[in-house]
Coordinates of C-alpha atoms and ligand atoms in Angstrom, one line a residue:
M1 CA 86.9 97.4 137.4
K2 CA 83.8 95.7 138.9
L3 CA 84.6 92.9 141.2
Y4 CA 83.6 89.6 139.7
N5 CA 82.8 86.3 141.4
K6 CA 85.8 84.0 141.2
A7 CA 84.1 81.0 142.7
D8 CA 84.1 79.0 139.5
D9 CA 87.4 80.1 138.0
Y10 CA 89.0 76.6 138.7
I11 CA 86.3 74.6 136.8
D12 CA 87.6 75.0 133.3
G13 CA 91.1 73.8 134.4
L14 CA 89.5 70.8 136.2
L15 CA 87.5 69.8 133.1
E16 CA 90.7 70.1 131.0
S17 CA 92.4 67.6 133.4
Y18 CA 89.5 65.2 133.2
A19 CA 89.5 65.3 129.4
S20 CA 93.0 63.7 129.3
L21 CA 93.7 61.1 126.6
T22 CA 96.0 59.1 128.8
N23 CA 94.1 59.3 132.1
P24 CA 90.5 60.2 131.2
K25 CA 87.9 60.8 133.9
S26 CA 84.3 61.0 133.0
F27 CA 82.2 63.8 134.6
F28 CA 78.9 65.5 134.9
L29 CA 79.0 69.3 135.1
N30 CA 75.7 70.0 136.8
A31 CA 74.9 73.7 137.1
G32 CA 72.0 76.0 137.1
A33 CA 70.8 78.3 134.4
G34 CA 73.3 80.8 133.1
A35 CA 76.2 79.2 134.9
G36 CA 78.2 79.1 131.7
K37 CA 77.9 75.3 130.9
T38 CA 78.0 75.9 127.2
R39 CA 80.8 78.3 127.6
S40 CA 82.8 75.8 129.6
L41 CA 82.2 73.2 126.9
V42 CA 83.5 75.5 124.2
N43 CA 86.5 76.4 126.4
L44 CA 87.2 72.7 126.9
L45 CA 87.2 72.2 123.1
V46 CA 89.7 75.1 122.8
N47 CA 91.9 73.4 125.4
I48 CA 91.7 70.0 123.9
S49 CA 92.7 71.5 120.5
K50 CA 95.7 73.2 122.1
N51 CA 96.9 70.2 124.1
N52 CA 96.1 67.3 121.8
G53 CA 95.3 68.7 118.4
N54 CA 98.3 67.2 116.7
Y55 CA 97.9 63.8 118.2
L56 CA 94.2 63.7 117.3
K57 CA 95.0 64.6 113.7
K58 CA 97.7 62.1 113.3
T59 CA 95.6 59.2 114.7
N60 CA 92.5 60.3 112.9
K61 CA 90.5 60.5 116.2
K62 CA 87.9 63.1 117.0
I63 CA 86.0 64.6 119.9
A64 CA 82.3 64.0 119.7
V65 CA 80.1 66.9 120.8
I66 CA 76.4 66.1 121.0
T67 CA 73.9 68.9 121.3
Y68 CA 70.1 68.9 121.7
T69 CA 69.3 71.0 118.7
K70 CA 70.8 71.8 115.3
V71 CA 70.9 75.5 116.3
A72 CA 72.9 74.6 119.4
S73 CA 75.5 72.7 117.2
E74 CA 75.8 75.6 114.9
E75 CA 76.3 78.0 117.8
I76 CA 79.1 75.8 119.2
I77 CA 80.7 75.3 115.8
S78 CA 80.8 79.0 115.2
R79 CA 82.6 79.5 118.6
T80 CA 85.1 76.7 118.1
P81 CA 88.4 76.9 116.3
E82 CA 89.9 73.9 114.4
N83 CA 86.5 72.3 113.8
I84 CA 88.3 69.5 111.9
L85 CA 89.1 68.0 115.4
F86 CA 85.4 67.9 116.5
D87 CA 82.2 66.2 115.3
I88 CA 79.7 68.6 116.6
S89 CA 76.1 67.5 115.8
T90 CA 72.7 66.5 117.1
I91 CA 72.4 63.0 118.5
H92 CA 70.6 61.8 115.4
S93 CA 73.3 63.0 113.0
Y94 CA 76.0 61.6 115.2
V95 CA 74.6 58.1 115.6
W96 CA 73.6 57.9 111.9
N97 CA 77.1 58.8 110.8
L98 CA 78.3 55.9 112.9
I99 CA 75.9 53.2 111.9
K100 CA 75.3 54.1 108.2
G101 CA 76.8 51.5 105.9
Y102 CA 76.3 48.7 108.5
N103 CA 73.5 47.5 106.3
R104 CA 73.7 43.9 107.2
N105 CA 73.7 44.5 110.9
I106 CA 70.9 47.1 110.6
K107 CA 68.8 44.5 108.7
E108 CA 69.4 41.8 111.3
A109 CA 68.6 44.1 114.2
L110 CA 65.4 45.4 112.6
L111 CA 64.3 41.9 111.9
L112 CA 65.0 41.0 115.5
F113 CA 63.0 44.0 116.8
C114 CA 60.2 43.0 114.5
D115 CA 60.2 39.4 115.7
K116 CA 60.1 40.5 119.3
E117 CA 57.1 42.7 118.7
I118 CA 55.4 40.0 116.8
D119 CA 56.0 37.6 119.6
T120 CA 54.4 39.9 122.2
Y121 CA 51.2 40.0 120.1
I122 CA 51.2 36.2 119.4
S123 CA 51.6 35.4 123.1
K124 CA 48.4 37.3 124.0
E125 CA 45.3 35.2 124.3
K126 CA 43.0 37.6 122.4
L127 CA 43.8 40.5 120.2
T128 CA 41.7 43.7 119.8
K129 CA 41.0 44.9 116.3
S130 CA 43.8 47.5 116.4
Q131 CA 46.3 44.9 117.8
E132 CA 45.4 42.6 114.9
A133 CA 46.0 45.4 112.5
K134 CA 49.3 46.2 114.1
L135 CA 50.3 42.5 114.0
N136 CA 49.5 42.4 110.2
S137 CA 51.5 45.6 109.6
L138 CA 54.4 44.0 111.4
Y139 CA 54.3 40.9 109.2
L140 CA 54.2 43.2 106.2
K141 CA 57.1 45.2 107.5
K142 CA 59.1 42.0 108.1
S143 CA 58.6 40.8 104.6
E144 CA 59.7 44.2 103.2
L145 CA 62.8 44.2 105.4
E146 CA 63.7 40.8 104.1
G147 CA 64.0 42.1 100.6
K148 CA 65.9 45.3 101.6
Q149 CA 69.7 45.7 101.2
I150 CA 70.4 49.3 101.8
F151 CA 69.0 51.6 104.6
N152 CA 68.7 55.3 104.3
Y153 CA 67.9 58.1 106.8
S154 CA 67.9 61.8 106.8
P155 CA 68.6 63.2 110.3
E156 CA 67.6 66.8 109.5
S157 CA 64.3 65.9 107.9
S158 CA 61.0 65.9 109.6
I159 CA 59.5 64.2 106.6
N160 CA 59.9 60.5 106.8
E161 CA 60.6 59.4 103.2
K162 CA 58.9 56.1 102.5
G163 CA 61.3 53.2 103.3
S164 CA 63.7 55.4 105.2
L165 CA 64.5 54.7 108.9
T166 CA 62.6 56.7 111.5
H167 CA 64.3 58.9 114.1
S168 CA 63.6 56.5 116.9
E169 CA 64.7 53.4 114.9
V170 CA 68.1 55.0 114.3
L171 CA 68.6 55.7 118.1
K172 CA 67.5 52.1 118.9
L173 CA 69.8 50.6 116.3
F174 CA 72.7 52.6 117.7
C175 CA 72.1 51.4 121.2
F176 CA 71.7 47.8 120.0
L177 CA 74.9 47.8 118.0
L178 CA 76.8 49.4 120.8
D179 CA 75.6 46.8 123.2
S180 CA 75.9 43.7 121.0
N181 CA 78.7 44.3 118.5
E182 CA 82.2 44.4 120.0
L183 CA 83.8 45.6 116.9
F184 CA 81.4 48.5 116.6
R185 CA 82.0 49.4 120.3
K186 CA 85.8 49.3 119.8
L187 CA 85.4 51.5 116.7
V188 CA 83.4 54.1 118.6
C189 CA 85.9 54.2 121.5
Y190 CA 88.9 54.4 119.2
K191 CA 87.4 57.1 117.0
Y192 CA 86.0 59.2 119.9
P193 CA 88.1 59.0 123.0
I194 CA 86.2 61.9 124.4
I195 CA 82.4 62.2 124.0
L196 CA 80.8 65.4 125.3
I197 CA 77.0 65.8 125.6
D198 CA 75.4 69.2 126.1
E199 CA 71.9 69.5 127.7
C200 CA 72.3 65.8 128.8
Q201 CA 69.1 66.1 131.0
D202 CA 67.1 66.0 127.8
T203 CA 69.2 63.5 125.8
N204 CA 67.2 60.4 124.8
K205 CA 67.4 58.1 127.9
E206 CA 68.2 54.9 126.1
V207 CA 71.1 56.6 124.3
L208 CA 72.4 58.1 127.5
E209 CA 72.2 54.8 129.2
A210 CA 74.2 53.2 126.3
F211 CA 76.9 55.9 126.7
L212 CA 77.0 55.4 130.4
K213 CA 77.5 51.7 130.0
L214 CA 80.2 52.3 127.3
N215 CA 81.9 54.5 129.8
R216 CA 81.8 51.9 132.6
N217 CA 83.5 49.2 130.5
N218 CA 85.9 51.3 128.4
K219 CA 88.6 53.9 128.8
I220 CA 86.9 57.0 127.4
C221 CA 86.0 60.4 128.8
L222 CA 82.3 60.9 128.8
G223 CA 81.6 64.6 129.6
L224 CA 78.0 65.5 130.5
F225 CA 76.9 69.1 130.7
G226 CA 73.4 69.8 132.1
D227 CA 70.9 70.8 134.7
I228 CA 68.4 68.4 136.0
M229 CA 66.0 71.2 136.8
Q230 CA 65.9 72.1 133.1
R231 CA 64.6 68.7 131.8
V232 CA 61.6 69.7 129.8
Y233 CA 61.2 66.9 127.2
L234 CA 59.7 63.5 128.1
D235 CA 62.4 61.6 126.4
G236 CA 65.1 62.6 128.9
K237 CA 66.4 60.4 131.7
A238 CA 64.5 61.2 134.9
D239 CA 66.8 59.3 137.2
L240 CA 70.0 60.8 135.7
I241 CA 71.7 61.7 139.0
Q242 CA 71.2 58.2 140.4
S243 CA 73.0 56.6 137.4
L244 CA 76.2 58.6 137.6
N245 CA 78.2 56.4 139.9
G246 CA 81.9 56.8 139.4
L247 CA 81.6 60.1 137.5
E248 CA 83.3 63.3 138.8
M249 CA 80.6 65.8 139.7
P250 CA 82.0 69.4 139.6
E251 CA 79.5 72.2 140.3
K252 CA 79.4 75.7 139.0
K253 CA 77.9 78.2 141.5
V254 CA 77.8 81.5 139.7
N255 CA 75.0 82.8 137.4
W256 CA 76.6 84.9 134.7
R257 CA 73.3 85.8 133.0
S258 CA 70.9 87.4 135.3
Y259 CA 70.8 90.4 137.6
G260 CA 70.5 89.8 141.4
R261 CA 66.8 90.0 141.8
I262 CA 66.2 87.4 139.1
V263 CA 68.9 85.0 140.5
K264 CA 67.3 85.2 143.9
F265 CA 63.9 84.4 142.3
T266 CA 65.1 81.4 140.3
N267 CA 67.1 80.1 143.3
N268 CA 63.8 80.1 145.2
L269 CA 62.2 78.0 142.5
R270 CA 64.7 75.3 143.3
T271 CA 64.2 75.2 147.0
N272 CA 62.7 71.9 148.1
I273 CA 63.8 70.4 144.8
D274 CA 67.6 70.3 144.9
N275 CA 68.4 73.5 146.9
L276 CA 71.0 74.5 144.3
E277 CA 71.7 78.2 145.1
Q278 CA 73.5 80.4 142.6
E279 CA 75.6 83.5 143.3
V280 CA 75.5 86.7 141.3
C281 CA 78.4 87.2 138.9
T282 CA 79.5 90.8 139.7
E283 CA 79.1 93.0 142.7
D284 CA 77.3 95.7 140.8
R285 CA 74.6 93.3 139.7
V286 CA 73.6 92.2 143.2
N287 CA 71.0 94.8 143.9
K288 CA 69.8 95.1 140.3
G289 CA 67.1 93.6 138.2
L290 CA 63.3 93.9 138.1
L291 CA 60.7 91.4 139.1
R292 CA 57.0 92.0 138.6
I293 CA 54.1 89.5 139.0
C294 CA 50.9 90.6 137.3
L295 CA 47.9 88.7 138.4
V296 CA 45.0 88.9 135.9
N297 CA 41.5 87.5 135.9
H298 CA 41.4 84.7 133.4
E299 CA 38.4 86.2 131.6
S300 CA 40.2 89.4 130.8
P301 CA 40.9 90.3 127.1
R302 CA 44.5 89.3 126.5
N303 CA 45.6 91.9 124.1
K304 CA 44.4 94.9 126.1
V305 CA 45.8 93.6 129.4
E306 CA 49.2 92.9 127.8
E307 CA 49.3 96.3 126.1
D308 CA 48.6 98.0 129.4
I309 CA 51.3 96.0 131.2
L310 CA 53.8 96.8 128.5
I311 CA 53.2 100.5 128.9
K312 CA 53.4 100.4 132.7
I313 CA 56.6 98.3 132.8
R314 CA 58.3 100.3 130.0
T315 CA 57.7 103.5 131.9
H316 CA 59.2 101.9 135.1
V317 CA 62.2 100.4 133.3
V318 CA 63.1 103.6 131.6
N319 CA 62.4 106.0 134.6
E320 CA 64.3 103.8 137.0
N321 CA 67.2 103.5 134.6
I322 CA 67.0 99.8 134.5
D323 CA 67.4 100.1 130.7
S324 CA 67.1 102.7 128.1
E325 CA 64.4 100.7 126.3
Y326 CA 62.0 97.9 127.0
S327 CA 61.1 95.4 124.2
P328 CA 60.5 92.2 126.0
Y329 CA 60.3 88.6 124.7
K330 CA 57.1 86.8 125.5
L331 CA 57.5 83.2 126.5
V332 CA 54.2 81.2 126.1
L333 CA 53.3 77.7 126.9
E334 CA 52.1 76.6 123.5
H335 CA 52.1 77.5 119.8
R336 CA 48.4 78.4 120.1
L337 CA 49.2 81.3 122.5
A338 CA 51.8 82.5 120.1
A339 CA 49.3 82.3 117.3
E340 CA 46.9 84.4 119.2
R341 CA 49.4 87.1 119.8
N342 CA 51.1 86.9 116.4
N343 CA 47.9 87.0 114.3
F344 CA 47.9 83.5 112.8
L345 CA 45.3 81.8 114.9
K346 CA 43.1 80.7 112.0
L347 CA 46.1 79.2 110.3
F348 CA 47.1 77.5 113.5
D349 CA 43.7 75.9 113.7
A350 CA 43.9 74.8 110.1
F351 CA 47.2 73.1 110.8
K352 CA 45.7 71.7 114.0
S353 CA 43.1 69.9 111.9
S354 CA 45.8 68.0 110.1
K355 CA 46.7 64.4 110.9
D356 CA 50.1 65.3 112.2
T357 CA 50.0 68.8 113.7
D358 CA 53.6 68.8 114.7
R359 CA 54.7 68.2 111.1
A360 CA 52.3 70.8 109.8
M361 CA 53.6 73.3 112.3
D362 CA 57.3 72.7 112.2
G363 CA 57.9 74.5 108.9
D364 CA 60.1 71.8 107.3
S365 CA 57.9 70.2 104.7
R366 CA 58.2 70.7 100.9
E367 CA 55.1 73.0 101.0
H368 CA 56.6 75.1 103.7
T369 CA 59.9 75.4 101.8
F370 CA 58.0 76.5 98.7
F371 CA 56.3 79.3 100.6
K372 CA 59.3 80.3 102.5
Q373 CA 61.7 80.4 99.5
I374 CA 59.5 81.7 96.8
V375 CA 56.0 82.9 97.7
I376 CA 56.6 84.9 100.9
P377 CA 59.6 86.8 99.5
L378 CA 57.6 87.5 96.3
Y379 CA 54.7 88.8 98.4
L380 CA 56.9 90.9 100.6
A381 CA 58.8 92.4 97.6
W382 CA 55.4 93.2 95.9
K383 CA 54.2 94.9 99.1
A384 CA 57.4 96.9 99.3
N385 CA 57.3 97.8 95.6
D386 CA 60.7 96.4 95.3
D387 CA 61.2 95.7 91.6
F388 CA 64.8 94.6 92.0
N389 CA 64.0 91.9 94.4
L390 CA 60.8 90.8 92.5
H391 CA 62.9 90.1 89.4
R392 CA 65.7 88.5 91.4
I393 CA 63.3 86.0 93.0
L394 CA 61.8 85.2 89.7
K395 CA 65.2 84.7 88.1
I396 CA 66.5 82.4 90.8
N397 CA 63.3 80.3 91.2
S398 CA 61.5 80.1 87.9
N399 CA 61.9 77.0 85.8
R400 CA 60.9 79.0 82.7
F401 CA 64.4 80.4 82.0
E402 CA 65.6 76.8 81.2
E403 CA 64.0 77.2 77.8
L404 CA 66.6 79.8 77.0
N405 CA 69.3 77.1 77.1
Q406 CA 67.8 75.1 74.2
K407 CA 69.2 75.5 70.7
N408 CA 67.6 78.0 68.3
T409 CA 65.4 79.6 70.8
D410 CA 63.7 82.9 70.4
A411 CA 65.0 84.5 73.6
Y412 CA 63.1 87.7 73.0
R413 CA 59.7 85.9 72.8
I414 CA 60.5 83.6 75.8
L415 CA 61.5 86.6 78.0
G416 CA 58.4 88.5 76.8
N417 CA 56.1 85.6 77.8
I418 CA 57.7 85.2 81.2
G419 CA 57.4 89.0 81.8
N420 CA 53.7 88.9 80.9
D421 CA 52.9 85.9 83.1
F422 CA 54.8 87.5 86.0
K423 CA 52.9 90.8 85.5
K424 CA 49.6 89.0 85.6
L425 CA 50.6 87.1 88.7
L426 CA 51.5 90.2 90.6
E427 CA 48.2 91.9 89.5
T428 CA 46.3 89.2 91.4
F429 CA 48.1 90.0 94.6
N430 CA 46.2 92.2 97.1
D431 CA 46.1 92.9 100.8
D432 CA 43.2 90.5 101.5
I433 CA 44.3 87.6 99.3
S434 CA 43.9 84.1 100.7
V435 CA 46.6 81.3 100.8
G436 CA 44.5 79.3 98.3
N437 CA 44.2 82.3 95.9
V438 CA 47.9 82.8 96.0
C439 CA 48.5 79.2 95.1
E440 CA 46.0 79.3 92.3
A441 CA 47.5 82.4 90.8
I442 CA 51.0 80.9 91.0
L443 CA 49.8 77.7 89.4
K444 CA 48.1 79.6 86.6
S445 CA 51.2 81.7 85.9
N446 CA 53.1 78.5 85.2
L447 CA 56.3 80.2 86.5
F448 CA 57.2 77.9 89.4
D449 CA 57.0 74.3 90.4
V450 CA 54.2 74.0 92.9
P451 CA 54.3 71.0 95.3
A452 CA 51.6 68.4 94.7
K453 CA 49.9 69.0 98.0
L454 CA 49.2 72.7 97.1
K455 CA 47.6 72.0 93.8
D456 CA 43.8 72.1 93.4
D457 CA 43.3 68.9 95.4
F458 CA 44.7 70.5 98.6
Q459 CA 45.0 67.4 100.7
E460 CA 42.9 67.3 103.8
E461 CA 45.2 65.4 106.2
T462 CA 48.1 67.8 105.7
G463 CA 46.1 70.8 107.0
W464 CA 46.7 72.8 103.8
K465 CA 43.0 72.3 102.7
F466 CA 41.8 74.5 105.6
A467 CA 44.8 76.7 105.4
S468 CA 43.9 77.6 101.8
E469 CA 41.0 79.6 103.1
V470 CA 43.1 81.6 105.5
D471 CA 44.3 85.2 104.9
F472 CA 47.8 85.1 103.3
R473 CA 49.0 87.6 105.9
E474 CA 48.6 84.9 108.5
L475 CA 51.0 82.8 106.6
V476 CA 53.5 85.7 106.6
S477 CA 53.2 86.1 110.4
F478 CA 53.5 82.3 110.9
Y479 CA 56.8 82.1 109.1
K480 CA 58.2 85.1 111.1
Y481 CA 57.4 83.1 114.2
N482 CA 58.6 79.9 112.8
D483 CA 62.0 81.5 111.8
G484 CA 62.4 82.8 115.3
V485 CA 62.1 86.4 114.0
S486 CA 59.2 87.3 116.2
D487 CA 59.4 88.3 119.9
I488 CA 57.2 85.4 121.0
I489 CA 58.6 82.0 121.7
T490 CA 57.5 78.9 123.5
Q491 CA 58.8 78.3 127.0
Q492 CA 60.2 75.0 125.9
G493 CA 61.8 76.6 122.8
S494 CA 63.5 79.2 124.9
K495 CA 65.8 76.7 126.6
G496 CA 69.4 77.7 126.1
L497 CA 68.5 81.3 125.1
E498 CA 68.7 84.6 127.0
Y499 CA 67.0 88.0 126.6
N500 CA 67.4 91.3 128.5
H501 CA 63.7 91.5 129.2
V502 CA 61.3 88.6 129.5
Q503 CA 57.6 88.3 130.0
V504 CA 56.5 84.8 130.9
I505 CA 52.8 84.4 129.9
I506 CA 51.0 81.9 132.1
D507 CA 47.6 81.1 130.7
D508 CA 46.3 77.6 131.4
Y509 CA 43.0 78.7 130.0
S510 CA 44.1 79.4 126.5
A511 CA 46.6 76.4 126.4
K512 CA 44.9 73.2 125.4
G513 CA 47.5 70.6 126.5
N514 CA 47.3 68.9 129.9
L515 CA 51.0 68.1 130.4
F516 CA 51.5 71.3 132.5
S517 CA 49.3 73.1 135.0
Y518 CA 50.3 76.4 136.5
E519 CA 47.1 76.7 138.4
K520 CA 48.0 73.5 140.2
L521 CA 51.5 74.8 140.9
F522 CA 50.1 78.0 142.4
G523 CA 47.5 76.1 144.5
V524 CA 44.4 77.4 142.6
K525 CA 43.5 74.0 141.3
K526 CA 43.6 70.8 143.3
K527 CA 46.0 68.0 142.5
S528 CA 44.3 65.2 140.6
A529 CA 44.0 61.7 142.1
K530 CA 46.8 60.6 139.7
D531 CA 49.1 63.4 140.9
I532 CA 48.5 62.3 144.5
D533 CA 49.1 58.7 143.6
N534 CA 52.3 59.5 141.6
E535 CA 53.5 61.6 144.5
A536 CA 52.9 58.8 147.0
Q537 CA 55.0 56.5 144.8
G538 CA 57.8 59.0 144.4
K539 CA 57.0 59.4 140.7
E540 CA 57.0 62.5 138.7
T541 CA 53.8 64.7 138.7
T542 CA 52.4 67.5 136.6
L543 CA 53.6 69.9 139.3
H544 CA 57.2 68.7 138.9
K545 CA 57.1 69.2 135.2
T546 CA 55.5 72.6 135.4
N547 CA 57.9 73.8 138.0
R548 CA 60.9 72.8 135.8
L549 CA 59.4 74.5 132.8
F550 CA 58.7 77.6 134.9
Y551 CA 62.3 77.6 136.0
V552 CA 63.6 77.4 132.4
A553 CA 61.3 80.3 131.3
C554 CA 62.1 82.6 134.2
S555 CA 65.9 82.0 134.0
R556 CA 66.1 83.4 130.5
A557 CA 65.9 86.9 131.8
I558 CA 68.9 89.1 132.2
K559 CA 67.6 92.5 133.5
S560 CA 63.8 92.2 134.0
L561 CA 61.3 89.4 134.5
V562 CA 57.6 90.0 134.4
L563 CA 55.1 87.2 135.0
I564 CA 51.7 87.7 133.5
I565 CA 49.5 85.1 135.2
Y566 CA 45.9 84.6 134.0
T567 CA 44.1 82.9 136.9
A568 CA 40.8 82.1 138.4
N569 CA 42.0 83.1 141.9
Q570 CA 44.3 86.1 142.0
Q571 CA 44.4 86.2 145.8
R572 CA 45.4 82.5 146.0
V573 CA 48.3 83.0 143.5
K574 CA 49.4 86.1 145.5
E575 CA 49.5 84.1 148.7
F576 CA 51.6 81.4 146.8
F577 CA 54.3 84.0 146.0
I578 CA 54.2 85.8 149.3
N579 CA 54.0 82.7 151.6
N580 CA 56.9 81.1 149.8
E581 CA 58.9 84.3 150.0
F582 CA 59.2 84.4 146.2
A583 CA 58.1 88.0 145.9
S584 CA 57.3 91.0 148.0
E585 CA 53.9 92.9 148.2
E586 CA 55.3 95.7 145.9
E587 CA 56.3 93.3 143.3
I588 CA 52.8 91.9 142.8
L589 CA 50.2 93.8 140.8
I590 CA 46.6 92.7 140.8
L591 CA 45.0 93.8 137.6
Ligands
ATP1 N1 83.0 83.2 133.0 C1 82.2 84.0 132.4 N2 82.5 85.3 132.2 C2 81.6 86.1 131.5 N3 80.5 85.7 131.0 C3 80.1 84.4 131.1 C4 80.9 83.5 131.8 N4 80.3 82.3 131.8 C5 79.2 82.5 131.1 N5 79.0 83.8 130.7 C6 77.9 84.3 129.9 O1 76.7 84.0 130.6 C7 75.7 83.6 129.8 C8 75.2 82.2 130.0 O2 76.2 81.3 129.6 P1 75.8 79.9 129.0 O3 74.8 80.1 128.0 O4 77.1 79.2 128.6 O5 75.1 79.2 130.3 P2 74.4 77.8 130.4 O6 74.9 77.3 131.7 O7 74.6 77.0 129.2 O8 72.9 78.4 130.6 P3 71.5 77.6 130.4 O9 71.6 76.3 131.1 O10 70.6 78.6 131.1 O11 71.2 77.5 129.0 C9 76.2 83.8 128.4 O12 75.8 85.1 127.9 C10 77.7 83.7 128.6 O13 78.4 84.4 127.6

């Protein structure tokens, strides 16, 4: 039996005592990556269910568990028994379930928000053209609101149906009601005596403040789980630690995810920030784990460099018995870098040309659903010569079979026609077909309902107009990436996940955003005047944000971590790692 680190064994019992229904104590479990925060949260749910399940059922109370993503809620739901006792959801679903139906209050609040905004414009001496336009749109919104009785919202949808509440409105309404409506506040406290929030460092700051205030004035248990070093979204509360007066602050010390070398490296990334130092979980892991830092000239061809690194590290991993195989996950800064490596760059650029790139890229629109549910499976079944699946997809999705349900139909003729149209459709498929050609062929076949935006007038602002000219294979690759099936993921998107082998791709030169700058972090690029100014005022700078993202990405690794850094100054980056004692000479490869 390998000796394991017992330093945190007492934590789950402590949380259980805090989550008492008679003597609740609110807490913030602050712990580094891989410390088992999510595991402690799930254990707490199991304990609550054991200790208070019957009482909660009898009184119709529940435990609220708020996660950052839907995937995280699903993960917790799958690991939790007696789900009936818990409301496990994202913040948007949770707050909407609480406020929906309060139509009169919602209307009053929205009118109030509108009036406040109108007042700020009216009080200005002179308005610019865009401010005038905004003011007019507010008057219009106000008059529409006045005639509205029922408010709708769809938490999971990225498409904002006309007239439905927006994501930020729903959060704002919740905070407003919690603050101003005593009955609503009482209802929340009665229904949810324990409210647990995972990844609280990234929870919307207004909502978190509202919960903290609720906790100060009421007898509930607010349980926060998080790591301030892993705040990667701008919406989170930057001064979280300073606002936790009165909360218990247990800390977990052990890292249950990574091997020793990686734990040492990620600990180093926190020095001078909060000095949180983690311990390795078992004795046999202490001297294990691989770290390599590959410094590459930023003008080098990406594919060739990365292929060479893959071969080199694979040989090392296998020969040194670190693992029997090496298939790393690549963590990149932006979708664009993933597109370059996953063969959908033209499609990415097409989506980038749309008015709302995020929406075009998120894969949630009606057009995306059409492709994902029908067209891609058809194309893949055609490529695989899979007759069974081809006909299955046709049967499930084609509207033409409805004709068979009518009286006195000639089933033989109808099925014959469908078969002919399907055959013609498949004949148009080929390896070089474009997205537009596929849509055209599907429209012509009259077998499926094609969304309006994909019909002949491909609409420009959605990005589909340019996408129509792109090779259909790019769309196939895009959906693989979008569904998380590919081995490339963004650094932000990797939060909460873990992989045996990780390559963090650092390439400021291919990334187009300016929120992060690794070259500044490594001292290759000078800090901007704004950075220096922010620093002097104790405010957050690009360097802080980049360091946190770097920590999140590196701490996903279990057995090996390889940094591939494209830089304008390999020597300077080397000095950064050596001088800070982050890595040794042998761990750095200049390529
Ligand atoms: N006490 C434990 N014993 C064994 N394995 C554990 C223990 N605690 C956590 N783990 C494992 O360690 C890994 C990390 O746990 P978890 O995802 O809960 O950490 P986390 O603190 O939420 O991490 P992060 O903040 O990096 O997302 C998981 O594989 C989990 O199963």
